[in-house]
Short mmCIF file of C-alpha atoms and ligand atoms in Angstrom, two decimals:
data_model
loop_
_atom_site.label_atom_id
_atom_site.label_comp_id
_atom_site.label_asym_id
_atom_site.label_seq_id
_atom_site.Cartn_x
_atom_site.Cartn_y
_atom_site.Cartn_z
CA UNK A 820 123.39 120.38 121.99
CA UNK A 821 124.10 116.66 121.78
CA UNK A 822 122.04 114.75 119.25
CA UNK A 823 120.83 111.18 119.08
CA UNK A 824 122.13 109.94 115.71
CA UNK A 825 121.51 106.18 115.70
CA UNK A 826 118.63 103.98 114.58
CA UNK A 827 116.05 102.92 117.17
CA UNK A 828 115.32 99.23 116.63
CA UNK A 829 113.76 97.01 119.31
CA UNK A 830 114.47 99.65 121.96
CA UNK A 831 118.19 99.75 121.15
CA UNK A 832 120.16 102.54 119.59
CA UNK A 833 122.21 100.91 116.84
CA UNK A 834 124.34 101.80 113.83
CA UNK A 835 123.08 100.96 110.37
CA UNK A 836 124.00 97.39 109.30
CA UNK A 837 125.97 98.94 106.45
CA UNK A 838 127.77 101.31 108.82
CA UNK A 839 126.73 104.22 106.58
CA UNK A 840 125.84 107.66 107.86
CA UNK A 841 124.58 110.84 106.22
CA UNK A 842 124.97 114.52 106.90
CA UNK A 843 122.23 116.60 108.53
CA UNK A 844 122.47 120.34 107.94
CA UNK A 845 121.30 123.48 109.71
CA UNK A 846 119.69 125.34 106.78
CA UNK A 847 120.15 128.73 108.45
CA UNK A 848 123.94 128.37 108.57
CA UNK A 849 124.56 125.67 105.93
CA UNK A 850 126.73 123.93 108.55
CA UNK A 851 126.52 120.26 109.47
CA UNK A 852 124.67 119.48 112.68
CA UNK A 853 125.36 115.75 112.80
CA UNK A 854 126.13 112.57 110.93
CA UNK A 855 123.13 110.27 111.30
CA UNK A 856 122.96 106.50 110.77
CA UNK A 857 121.53 105.68 107.34
CA UNK A 858 119.07 102.79 107.41
CA UNK A 859 118.45 100.68 104.32
CA UNK A 860 116.65 97.44 103.46
CA UNK A 861 118.72 95.32 105.88
CA UNK A 862 117.79 97.54 108.85
CA UNK A 863 114.17 97.65 107.68
CA UNK A 864 114.06 93.83 107.83
CA UNK A 865 115.25 93.75 111.44
CA UNK A 866 112.91 96.58 112.49
CA UNK A 867 109.87 95.03 110.80
CA UNK A 868 110.46 91.64 112.40
CA UNK A 869 110.81 93.36 115.80
CA UNK A 870 107.59 95.28 115.19
CA UNK A 871 105.87 92.04 114.14
CA UNK A 872 106.99 90.26 117.31
CA UNK A 873 105.87 93.19 119.44
CA UNK A 874 102.49 93.19 117.71
CA UNK A 875 101.80 89.45 117.90
CA UNK A 876 103.31 88.36 121.18
CA UNK A 877 105.24 91.14 122.97
CA UNK A 878 104.09 92.90 126.15
CA UNK A 879 102.43 95.55 123.96
CA UNK A 880 100.01 92.99 122.54
CA UNK A 881 98.70 92.45 126.08
CA UNK A 882 98.35 96.13 127.00
CA UNK A 883 94.76 97.12 127.62
CA UNK A 884 93.45 100.11 125.70
CA UNK A 885 93.60 102.14 128.88
CA UNK A 886 97.23 101.20 129.44
CA UNK A 887 98.03 102.33 125.91
CA UNK A 888 96.27 105.58 126.75
CA UNK A 889 98.37 106.05 129.87
CA UNK A 890 101.51 105.44 127.86
CA UNK A 891 100.44 108.15 125.38
CA UNK A 892 99.74 110.57 128.25
CA UNK A 893 103.28 109.99 129.50
CA UNK A 894 104.67 110.81 126.06
CA UNK A 895 102.67 114.04 126.00
CA UNK A 896 103.92 114.96 129.48
CA UNK A 897 107.54 114.27 128.52
CA UNK A 898 107.17 116.43 125.40
CA UNK A 899 105.78 119.17 127.60
CA UNK A 900 108.72 118.88 130.03
CA UNK A 901 111.18 119.12 127.14
CA UNK A 902 109.22 121.66 125.13
CA UNK A 903 111.84 124.42 124.78
CA UNK A 904 114.63 121.99 124.04
CA UNK A 905 112.57 120.26 121.33
CA UNK A 906 111.48 123.59 119.84
CA UNK A 907 115.11 124.64 119.56
CA UNK A 908 116.13 121.30 118.08
CA UNK A 909 113.37 121.48 115.46
CA UNK A 910 114.38 125.04 114.60
CA UNK A 911 118.05 124.11 114.24
CA UNK A 912 117.28 121.22 111.92
CA UNK A 913 114.42 122.65 109.86
CA UNK A 914 115.17 126.40 109.77
CA UNK A 915 111.69 127.43 110.94
CA UNK A 916 111.43 130.22 113.54
CA UNK A 917 111.55 129.18 117.17
CA UNK A 918 108.45 131.34 117.78
CA UNK A 919 106.60 128.84 115.57
CA UNK A 920 108.15 125.65 116.90
CA UNK A 921 107.45 126.80 120.45
CA UNK A 922 103.91 128.07 119.85
CA UNK A 923 102.67 125.80 117.04
CA UNK A 924 104.67 122.60 116.41
CA UNK A 925 105.21 121.68 120.05
CA UNK A 926 101.76 122.47 121.49
CA UNK A 927 100.05 120.75 118.55
CA UNK A 928 102.27 117.67 118.94
CA UNK A 929 101.55 117.49 122.67
CA UNK A 930 97.82 117.95 122.09
CA UNK A 931 97.84 115.18 119.48
CA UNK A 932 99.31 112.65 121.91
CA UNK A 933 96.88 113.79 124.64
CA UNK A 934 93.90 113.52 122.33
CA UNK A 935 94.77 109.94 121.34
CA UNK A 936 95.64 109.07 124.94
CA UNK A 937 92.05 109.94 125.84
CA UNK A 938 90.60 108.23 122.79
CA UNK A 939 92.42 104.90 123.20
CA UNK A 940 89.79 103.27 125.43
CA UNK A 941 86.80 104.73 123.57
CA UNK A 942 87.25 102.78 120.36
CA UNK A 943 84.81 99.92 120.05
CA UNK A 944 82.79 97.67 117.77
CA UNK A 945 79.01 97.53 117.38
CA UNK A 946 76.16 95.08 117.64
CA UNK A 947 74.05 94.83 114.51
CA UNK A 948 70.40 93.88 113.97
CA UNK A 949 70.82 91.07 111.38
CA UNK A 950 68.08 88.77 110.06
CA UNK A 951 67.80 85.28 111.55
CA UNK A 952 68.64 83.86 114.92
CA UNK A 953 72.13 85.22 115.22
CA UNK A 954 74.07 87.55 117.41
CA UNK A 955 76.22 89.69 115.13
CA UNK A 956 78.83 92.08 116.34
CA UNK A 957 81.94 93.81 115.05
CA UNK A 958 85.41 93.98 116.49
CA UNK A 959 87.63 96.90 115.62
CA UNK A 960 91.13 95.45 115.45
CA UNK A 961 94.51 97.11 114.94
CA UNK A 962 95.87 96.91 111.38
CA UNK A 963 99.18 95.47 112.55
CA UNK A 964 102.70 96.53 111.61
CA UNK A 965 102.59 100.02 110.17
CA UNK A 966 105.22 101.90 108.16
CA UNK A 967 105.03 105.66 108.56
CA UNK A 968 106.94 107.83 106.12
CA UNK A 969 106.96 111.53 106.93
CA UNK A 970 108.24 114.81 105.43
CA UNK A 971 110.53 117.55 106.70
CA UNK A 972 108.17 120.51 106.98
CA UNK A 973 106.71 119.65 110.42
CA UNK A 974 109.00 116.81 111.48
CA UNK A 975 107.85 116.28 115.07
CA UNK A 976 104.22 117.17 114.42
CA UNK A 977 103.97 114.71 111.53
CA UNK A 978 105.45 112.02 113.78
CA UNK A 979 102.80 112.87 116.39
CA UNK A 980 99.93 112.77 113.86
CA UNK A 981 101.10 109.35 112.75
CA UNK A 982 102.13 107.75 116.05
CA UNK A 983 99.21 109.01 118.17
CA UNK A 984 96.36 107.12 116.48
CA UNK A 985 98.50 104.10 115.53
CA UNK A 986 99.58 103.54 119.14
CA UNK A 987 96.12 104.31 120.56
CA UNK A 988 94.81 101.53 118.30
CA UNK A 989 97.56 99.09 119.34
CA UNK A 990 99.56 98.93 116.11
CA UNK A 991 103.35 98.74 116.05
CA UNK A 992 105.37 101.12 113.93
CA UNK A 993 108.46 101.61 111.82
CA UNK A 994 108.82 105.37 111.32
CA UNK A 995 111.03 106.87 108.62
CA UNK A 996 111.64 110.58 109.14
CA UNK A 997 112.67 112.73 106.18
CA UNK A 998 116.35 112.68 105.31
CA UNK A 999 116.64 116.44 105.96
CA UNK A 1000 115.10 116.40 109.45
CA UNK A 1001 115.61 113.22 111.49
CA UNK A 1002 116.78 114.82 114.75
CA UNK A 1003 113.49 115.58 116.51
CA UNK A 1004 112.11 112.11 115.71
CA UNK A 1005 115.24 110.56 117.24
CA UNK A 1006 114.90 112.72 120.35
CA UNK A 1007 111.24 111.66 120.51
CA UNK A 1008 112.52 108.06 120.39
CA UNK A 1009 114.56 108.71 123.55
CA UNK A 1010 111.45 110.10 125.25
CA UNK A 1011 109.40 107.08 124.13
CA UNK A 1012 111.91 104.84 125.92
CA UNK A 1013 111.69 107.06 129.00
CA UNK A 1014 107.90 106.74 128.87
CA UNK A 1015 108.27 102.94 129.08
CA UNK A 1016 107.95 101.88 125.45
CA UNK A 1017 107.93 98.08 125.21
CA UNK A 1018 110.52 96.70 122.73
CA UNK A 1019 109.68 96.80 119.03
CA UNK A 1020 106.58 98.97 119.33
CA UNK A 1021 108.14 102.05 117.72
CA UNK A 1022 111.25 101.75 115.55
CA UNK A 1023 112.78 104.88 114.07
CA UNK A 1024 114.86 104.57 110.92
CA UNK A 1025 116.39 107.70 109.42
CA UNK A 1026 117.42 107.11 105.83
CA UNK A 1027 116.50 107.86 102.25
CA UNK A 1028 113.19 107.39 100.47
CA UNK A 1029 114.31 105.22 97.54
CA UNK A 1030 116.19 102.81 99.89
CA UNK A 1031 114.72 102.66 103.42
CA UNK A 1032 111.35 104.13 102.39
CA UNK A 1033 110.90 101.84 99.39
CA UNK A 1034 112.00 98.78 101.41
CA UNK A 1035 109.18 99.53 103.86
CA UNK A 1036 106.63 99.98 101.07
CA UNK A 1037 107.61 96.71 99.37
CA UNK A 1038 107.96 94.68 102.57
CA UNK A 1039 105.74 91.59 102.66
CA UNK A 1040 105.29 91.80 106.42
CA UNK A 1041 104.20 95.43 106.67
CA UNK A 1042 100.40 95.68 106.88
CA UNK A 1043 100.01 99.36 106.14
CA UNK A 1044 101.90 102.40 104.98
CA UNK A 1045 100.89 105.92 106.03
CA UNK A 1046 102.64 108.59 104.00
CA UNK A 1047 102.85 112.38 103.94
CA UNK A 1048 104.81 114.05 101.16
CA UNK A 1049 104.69 114.76 97.45
CA UNK A 1050 101.97 113.49 95.12
CA UNK A 1051 104.60 111.91 92.87
CA UNK A 1052 106.05 109.78 95.66
CA UNK A 1053 102.52 109.04 96.92
CA UNK A 1054 101.69 107.44 93.58
CA UNK A 1055 104.87 105.36 93.71
CA UNK A 1056 103.96 104.20 97.21
CA UNK A 1057 100.58 102.95 96.01
CA UNK A 1058 102.28 101.01 93.23
CA UNK A 1059 104.74 99.40 95.63
CA UNK A 1060 101.90 98.49 98.00
CA UNK A 1061 99.90 96.99 95.14
CA UNK A 1062 102.83 95.01 93.78
CA UNK A 1063 103.82 93.55 97.15
CA UNK A 1064 101.18 92.41 99.63
CA UNK A 1065 98.38 94.92 99.00
CA UNK A 1066 99.25 96.66 102.25
CA UNK A 1067 96.80 99.38 103.23
CA UNK A 1068 97.75 102.87 102.12
CA UNK A 1069 96.85 106.34 103.31
CA UNK A 1070 98.29 109.41 101.64
CA UNK A 1071 98.48 113.05 102.65
CA UNK A 1072 99.98 114.80 99.63
CA UNK A 1073 100.50 118.18 98.06
CA UNK A 1074 98.19 121.14 97.67
CA UNK A 1075 97.61 124.37 95.78
CA UNK A 1076 94.94 125.94 97.93
CA UNK A 1077 92.74 128.81 96.78
CA UNK A 1078 92.43 131.61 99.31
CA UNK A 1079 89.40 133.64 98.17
CA UNK A 1080 88.77 137.20 99.35
CA UNK A 1081 85.43 138.84 98.56
CA UNK A 1082 85.00 142.62 98.51
CA UNK A 1083 82.66 142.40 101.51
CA UNK A 1084 85.28 140.75 103.75
CA UNK A 1085 86.94 142.25 106.81
CA UNK A 1086 90.02 143.29 104.85
CA UNK A 1087 92.33 143.72 107.84
CA UNK A 1088 91.64 140.16 108.88
CA UNK A 1089 91.89 138.91 105.29
CA UNK A 1090 95.29 140.54 104.76
CA UNK A 1091 96.55 138.87 107.94
CA UNK A 1092 95.00 135.61 106.78
CA UNK A 1093 96.64 135.85 103.37
CA UNK A 1094 100.04 136.51 105.00
CA UNK A 1095 99.67 133.66 107.45
CA UNK A 1096 98.27 131.47 104.68
CA UNK A 1097 101.42 131.66 102.60
CA UNK A 1098 104.33 132.79 104.78
CA UNK A 1099 103.76 130.58 107.84
CA UNK A 1100 106.57 128.01 107.97
CA UNK A 1101 108.27 129.74 104.97
CA UNK A 1102 105.43 128.49 102.79
CA UNK A 1103 106.56 124.90 103.31
CA UNK A 1104 103.03 123.86 104.11
CA UNK A 1105 100.91 121.45 102.07
CA UNK A 1106 97.77 123.51 102.79
CA UNK A 1107 99.41 126.92 102.11
CA UNK A 1108 97.04 129.48 100.57
CA UNK A 1109 99.23 129.75 97.50
CA UNK A 1110 96.57 130.92 95.02
CA UNK A 1111 95.10 134.20 96.20
CA UNK A 1112 91.83 135.15 94.49
CA UNK A 1113 90.89 138.80 95.08
CA UNK A 1114 87.54 140.19 94.03
CA UNK A 1115 88.02 142.95 91.43
CA UNK A 1116 86.79 145.85 93.59
CA UNK A 1117 89.45 145.26 96.25
CA UNK A 1118 92.23 143.70 94.16
CA UNK A 1119 94.55 146.73 93.94
CA UNK A 1120 94.10 147.93 97.49
CA UNK A 1121 94.50 144.43 98.90
CA UNK A 1122 97.75 143.82 97.02
CA UNK A 1123 99.15 147.15 98.24
CA UNK A 1124 98.41 146.21 101.81
CA UNK A 1125 99.76 142.69 101.37
CA UNK A 1126 102.97 144.08 99.87
CA UNK A 1127 103.44 146.53 102.77
CA UNK A 1128 102.97 143.78 105.36
CA UNK A 1129 105.06 141.21 103.49
CA UNK A 1130 107.97 143.65 103.34
CA UNK A 1131 107.73 144.18 107.12
CA UNK A 1132 107.97 140.47 107.98
CA UNK A 1133 111.12 139.78 109.94
CA UNK A 1134 113.22 137.25 108.01
CA UNK A 1135 116.31 136.07 109.84
CA UNK A 1136 117.92 133.94 112.50
CA UNK A 1137 115.36 131.24 113.29
CA UNK A 1138 116.59 131.06 116.89
CA UNK A 1139 115.73 134.74 117.49
CA UNK A 1140 112.28 134.92 119.06
CA UNK A 1141 111.39 138.00 116.95
CA UNK A 1142 111.94 136.20 113.65
CA UNK A 1143 108.78 135.57 111.61
CA UNK A 1144 110.27 133.77 108.62
CA UNK A 1145 113.27 131.46 108.82
CA UNK A 1146 115.26 129.46 106.27
CA UNK A 1147 113.93 127.03 103.66
CA UNK A 1148 114.74 123.48 104.69
CA UNK A 1149 117.47 122.67 102.15
CA UNK A 1150 119.51 123.92 99.22
CA UNK A 1151 117.43 121.68 96.97
CA UNK A 1152 114.18 123.27 98.13
CA UNK A 1153 115.69 126.79 98.00
CA UNK A 1154 116.84 126.28 94.38
CA UNK A 1155 113.52 124.75 93.40
CA UNK A 1156 111.60 127.76 94.74
CA UNK A 1157 113.97 130.18 92.98
CA UNK A 1158 113.31 128.20 89.78
CA UNK A 1159 109.55 128.77 90.22
CA UNK A 1160 110.17 132.48 90.84
CA UNK A 1161 112.13 132.66 87.57
CA UNK A 1162 109.30 130.89 85.73
CA UNK A 1163 106.82 133.43 87.12
CA UNK A 1164 108.91 136.31 85.77
CA UNK A 1165 109.53 134.56 82.43
CA UNK A 1166 105.87 133.71 81.89
CA UNK A 1167 104.82 137.32 82.45
CA UNK A 1168 103.46 137.52 86.00
CA UNK A 1169 104.02 140.85 87.78
CA UNK A 1170 106.42 140.60 90.71
CA UNK A 1171 104.77 142.70 93.44
CA UNK A 1172 107.46 142.11 96.05
CA UNK A 1173 110.32 139.75 96.98
CA UNK A 1174 111.52 137.29 94.38
CA UNK A 1175 115.10 136.88 95.63
CA UNK A 1176 117.24 135.41 98.40
CA UNK A 1177 117.17 137.46 101.60
CA UNK A 1178 120.83 136.97 102.57
CA UNK A 1179 124.00 135.60 101.03
CA UNK A 1180 124.31 132.80 103.61
CA UNK A 1181 121.64 130.27 104.59
CA UNK A 1182 118.58 129.31 102.57
CA UNK A 1183 116.55 132.47 103.25
CA UNK A 1184 114.07 133.93 100.76
CA UNK A 1185 112.16 137.18 100.73
CA UNK A 1186 108.38 136.88 101.09
CA UNK A 1187 107.25 136.91 97.48
CA UNK A 1188 104.00 138.06 95.88
CA UNK A 1189 103.13 137.68 92.20
CA UNK A 1190 100.07 139.04 90.43
CA UNK A 1191 98.63 138.11 87.06
CA UNK A 1192 95.34 138.36 85.21
CA UNK A 1193 95.88 134.80 83.98
CA UNK A 1194 95.86 131.92 86.45
CA UNK A 1195 97.23 129.24 84.14
CA UNK A 1196 100.94 130.11 84.55
CA UNK A 1197 103.24 127.52 86.13
CA UNK A 1198 103.31 129.30 89.51
CA UNK A 1199 99.50 129.24 89.61
CA UNK A 1200 99.36 125.51 88.91
CA UNK A 1201 102.35 123.81 90.56
CA UNK A 1202 102.93 123.36 94.25
CA UNK A 1203 105.91 125.65 95.03
CA UNK A 1204 106.24 124.80 98.72
CA UNK A 1205 107.85 128.13 99.47
CA UNK A 1206 106.99 131.73 100.45
CA UNK A 1207 105.52 132.59 97.06
CA UNK A 1208 101.88 133.56 96.57
CA UNK A 1209 100.23 133.87 93.17
CA UNK A 1210 97.46 136.48 93.24
CA UNK A 1211 94.79 137.13 90.64
CA UNK A 1212 91.39 138.80 90.47
CA UNK A 1213 87.87 137.47 89.99
CA UNK A 1214 84.45 138.93 89.31
CA UNK A 1215 81.54 136.85 90.51
CA UNK A 1216 80.66 133.89 92.66
CA UNK A 1217 79.80 131.87 89.53
CA UNK A 1218 83.25 132.49 88.16
CA UNK A 1219 85.23 131.72 91.29
CA UNK A 1220 84.05 128.17 91.92
CA UNK A 1221 85.39 126.57 88.71
CA UNK A 1222 88.58 128.62 88.92
CA UNK A 1223 89.21 127.65 92.55
CA UNK A 1224 88.59 124.00 91.66
CA UNK A 1225 90.77 124.12 88.56
CA UNK A 1226 93.64 122.18 90.14
CA UNK A 1227 94.61 118.55 90.53
CA UNK A 1228 94.88 119.16 94.27
CA UNK A 1229 92.18 119.48 96.92
CA UNK A 1230 93.62 119.75 100.38
CA UNK A 1231 92.25 123.04 101.69
CA UNK A 1232 90.76 126.42 100.84
CA UNK A 1233 90.22 129.80 102.48
CA UNK A 1234 87.12 131.98 102.11
CA UNK A 1235 86.89 135.59 103.34
CA UNK A 1236 83.44 137.19 103.32
CA UNK A 1237 80.77 138.53 105.68
CA UNK A 1238 78.02 136.93 103.60
CA UNK A 1239 76.80 133.75 105.27
CA UNK A 1240 75.19 132.52 102.05
CA UNK A 1241 78.45 132.67 100.13
CA UNK A 1242 80.20 130.91 103.01
CA UNK A 1243 77.96 127.86 102.86
CA UNK A 1244 77.72 127.79 99.08
CA UNK A 1245 81.51 127.68 98.81
CA UNK A 1246 81.86 125.22 101.68
CA UNK A 1247 79.76 122.84 99.58
CA UNK A 1248 81.21 123.49 96.14
CA UNK A 1249 84.94 123.71 96.75
CA UNK A 1250 86.56 120.32 96.40
CA UNK A 1251 88.92 120.24 99.35
CA UNK A 1252 89.28 118.40 102.65
CA UNK A 1253 89.36 121.56 104.78
CA UNK A 1254 87.59 124.90 104.30
CA UNK A 1255 88.69 127.82 106.48
CA UNK A 1256 86.17 130.66 106.68
CA UNK A 1257 87.54 134.02 107.85
CA UNK A 1258 90.55 132.20 109.24
CA UNK A 1259 93.47 130.16 107.90
CA UNK A 1260 95.77 127.32 109.02
CA UNK A 1261 93.59 126.36 111.98
CA UNK A 1262 94.34 122.94 113.39
CA UNK A 1263 93.14 120.87 116.28
CA UNK A 1264 93.78 117.25 117.16
CA UNK A 1265 90.00 116.68 117.13
CA UNK A 1266 89.39 117.93 113.58
CA UNK A 1267 90.12 115.73 110.53
CA UNK A 1268 92.67 116.69 107.91
CA UNK A 1269 93.23 115.18 104.47
CA UNK A 1270 92.77 115.53 100.77
CA UNK A 1271 90.36 115.40 97.88
CA UNK A 1272 91.64 114.50 94.41
CA UNK A 1273 95.43 114.19 94.08
CA UNK A 1274 95.98 115.58 97.56
CA UNK A 1275 95.50 112.02 98.76
CA UNK A 1276 93.01 110.03 100.77
CA UNK A 1277 92.36 109.02 104.33
CA UNK A 1278 91.79 111.51 107.15
CA UNK A 1279 94.34 112.15 109.86
CA UNK A 1280 93.48 113.53 113.30
CA UNK A 1281 90.25 113.22 115.21
CA UNK A 1282 88.35 109.97 115.46
CA UNK A 1283 88.70 109.62 111.69
CA UNK A 1284 92.37 108.66 112.00
CA UNK A 1285 91.38 105.49 113.85
CA UNK A 1286 90.08 104.24 110.48
CA UNK A 1287 93.64 104.42 109.16
CA UNK A 1288 95.01 102.03 111.77
CA UNK A 1289 92.18 99.58 112.30
CA UNK A 1290 90.04 97.10 110.47
CA UNK A 1291 86.61 95.74 111.19
CA UNK A 1292 85.79 92.10 111.78
CA UNK A 1293 82.23 90.81 111.70
CA UNK A 1294 81.44 87.99 114.13
CA UNK A 1295 78.31 85.77 113.72
CA UNK A 1296 77.15 83.65 116.61
CA UNK A 1297 74.29 81.21 116.03
CA UNK A 1298 71.65 81.36 118.74
CA UNK A 1299 69.88 78.23 117.48
P1 NAP B 2433 109.04 113.48 99.20
O1 NAP B 2433 110.16 112.98 98.38
O2 NAP B 2433 107.66 113.13 98.83
O3 NAP B 2433 109.36 113.05 100.71
C1 NAP B 2433 108.47 112.65 101.71
C2 NAP B 2433 108.95 111.38 102.38
O4 NAP B 2433 108.88 110.28 101.46
C3 NAP B 2433 110.40 111.44 102.83
O5 NAP B 2433 110.55 110.72 104.03
C4 NAP B 2433 111.09 110.76 101.67
O6 NAP B 2433 112.37 110.28 101.90
C5 NAP B 2433 110.14 109.65 101.35
N1 NAP B 2433 110.33 109.08 100.02
C6 NAP B 2433 110.85 109.67 98.92
N2 NAP B 2433 110.91 108.80 97.88
C7 NAP B 2433 110.41 107.63 98.34
C8 NAP B 2433 110.21 106.34 97.75
N3 NAP B 2433 110.53 106.09 96.48
N4 NAP B 2433 109.68 105.36 98.50
C9 NAP B 2433 109.33 105.61 99.79
N5 NAP B 2433 109.50 106.78 100.40
C10 NAP B 2433 110.03 107.80 99.69
O7 NAP B 2433 109.12 115.03 99.31
P2 NAP B 2433 110.45 115.91 99.15
O8 NAP B 2433 111.35 115.39 98.09
O9 NAP B 2433 111.03 116.08 100.47
O10 NAP B 2433 109.82 117.29 98.67
C11 NAP B 2433 109.41 117.41 97.33
C12 NAP B 2433 108.11 118.15 97.24
O11 NAP B 2433 107.10 117.42 97.93
C13 NAP B 2433 108.09 119.49 97.91
O12 NAP B 2433 108.64 120.49 97.13
C14 NAP B 2433 106.62 119.68 98.14
O13 NAP B 2433 106.01 120.15 96.97
C15 NAP B 2433 106.13 118.28 98.44
N6 NAP B 2433 105.98 118.04 99.89
C16 NAP B 2433 104.74 117.93 100.41
C17 NAP B 2433 104.58 117.74 101.77
C18 NAP B 2433 103.23 117.63 102.41
O14 NAP B 2433 103.11 117.90 103.59
N7 NAP B 2433 102.21 117.20 101.71
C19 NAP B 2433 105.68 117.67 102.61
C20 NAP B 2433 106.95 117.76 102.05
C21 NAP B 2433 107.08 117.94 100.69
P3 NAP B 2433 113.59 111.32 101.67
O15 NAP B 2433 113.68 112.01 102.95
O16 NAP B 2433 114.78 110.52 101.34
O17 NAP B 2433 113.19 112.21 100.52
MG1 MG B 2434 112.73 113.55 98.62
#
């Protein structure tokens, strides 16, 4: 495979002003895939001024909403045409199994662009019944030049979630992919050009957070920053936005989701849901069901079944279509997860299965299950972002709600029960942006996603995401 490795600025592929490059690794082999241009503040300046020009006076600023929609449809079609190639590229760079990139990342990315293609010309203002002899109406206007900073766990999909609504709304964008996984975003850049992208509308700057990322967040001519990543960096981004030009901020941050199984649940389905909840994407998922609450009556049996299934998961070559769990994204992430596993053992949790690297080469881990009566150990509190689930037991409904909510995060939760009353009681009392009932990790471009508490704010996907890239203007016209 040949990779695009340059920066996309104003529709041109260019080297970084500094001439610097950085190494991008295949985490399954630990071998270098490419040297990629490393953007920093100087490149950010050029990209932002291009995005500003495109927003204020370029051809894009004269596109009708329907034309923007047609452009987004073309992107979706091109992604579809290049689906297998992109799935393979994502797998090579991220380490996730090709069965997932082909059947989850790619279809969801394509659907996201299609959804916003259709939505583009259905965004409108309102007329309002004000007092007095006035005609009052609102205009919904694009926010302007948007910085989008994304993580490495779903590189292409996160780009789609960010670009879809921003472009539907008519914003222009500077996108910074994660340092570990820039390749699919750069390939997407080539497809954007093929789809007829006007200059400056989407600029793609691989580089590092503290340099390129921070330059975007501090830039006086960026109107908004949309971020997905860790809560710690999210807080820093808000500070930078506040200290510069009060640019708008939306944050999709970490999680530590409770996945709650009642004794009356369909246990076969719940075991599958618990597996999918934590081992999908090697556990590198912000909404992973990483705290597994099992009602006392089924606790032992459930863990036995989970252990049996976890040990049968096929860990291995991400390019093999039979593989169910691939490699962690980087050595840093691999070491961090092993550190959490050590803390679990040290603090007295019972290791039910896994707890070690799967092979001697590549960043592969065994699916890992811990159990403990206490849910205040480090592995029950901190986001691990790996294939490690922390199980515990609970007695009653009254007990589970405060325990499930006893976290600084609030991104998602799973509930497994046949009792409709429990379903709706928990749907109301759990503080999280998404509640999955008798299912887990369901996504659709139409359904909003985002956090309560320190999991961030703002909702991506659906019509809600339009809020992130638009602002409302009130117009008063005297009729006297
Ligand atoms: P991260 O540092 O928050 O990275 C996310 C994005 O923010 C990357 O593009 C990153 O650039 C950028 N960034 C980092 N520091 C920045 C700064 N000072 N200013 C502006 N942008 C900055 O996440 P990470 O280091 O990759 O992973 C650490 C932990 O974050 C994980 O273990 C996991 O717990 C959590 N995480 C959450 C999500 C999620 O979906 N919510 C996704 C990934 C990770 P670089 O590429 O240079 O880091
Ligand atoms: Mg980082």
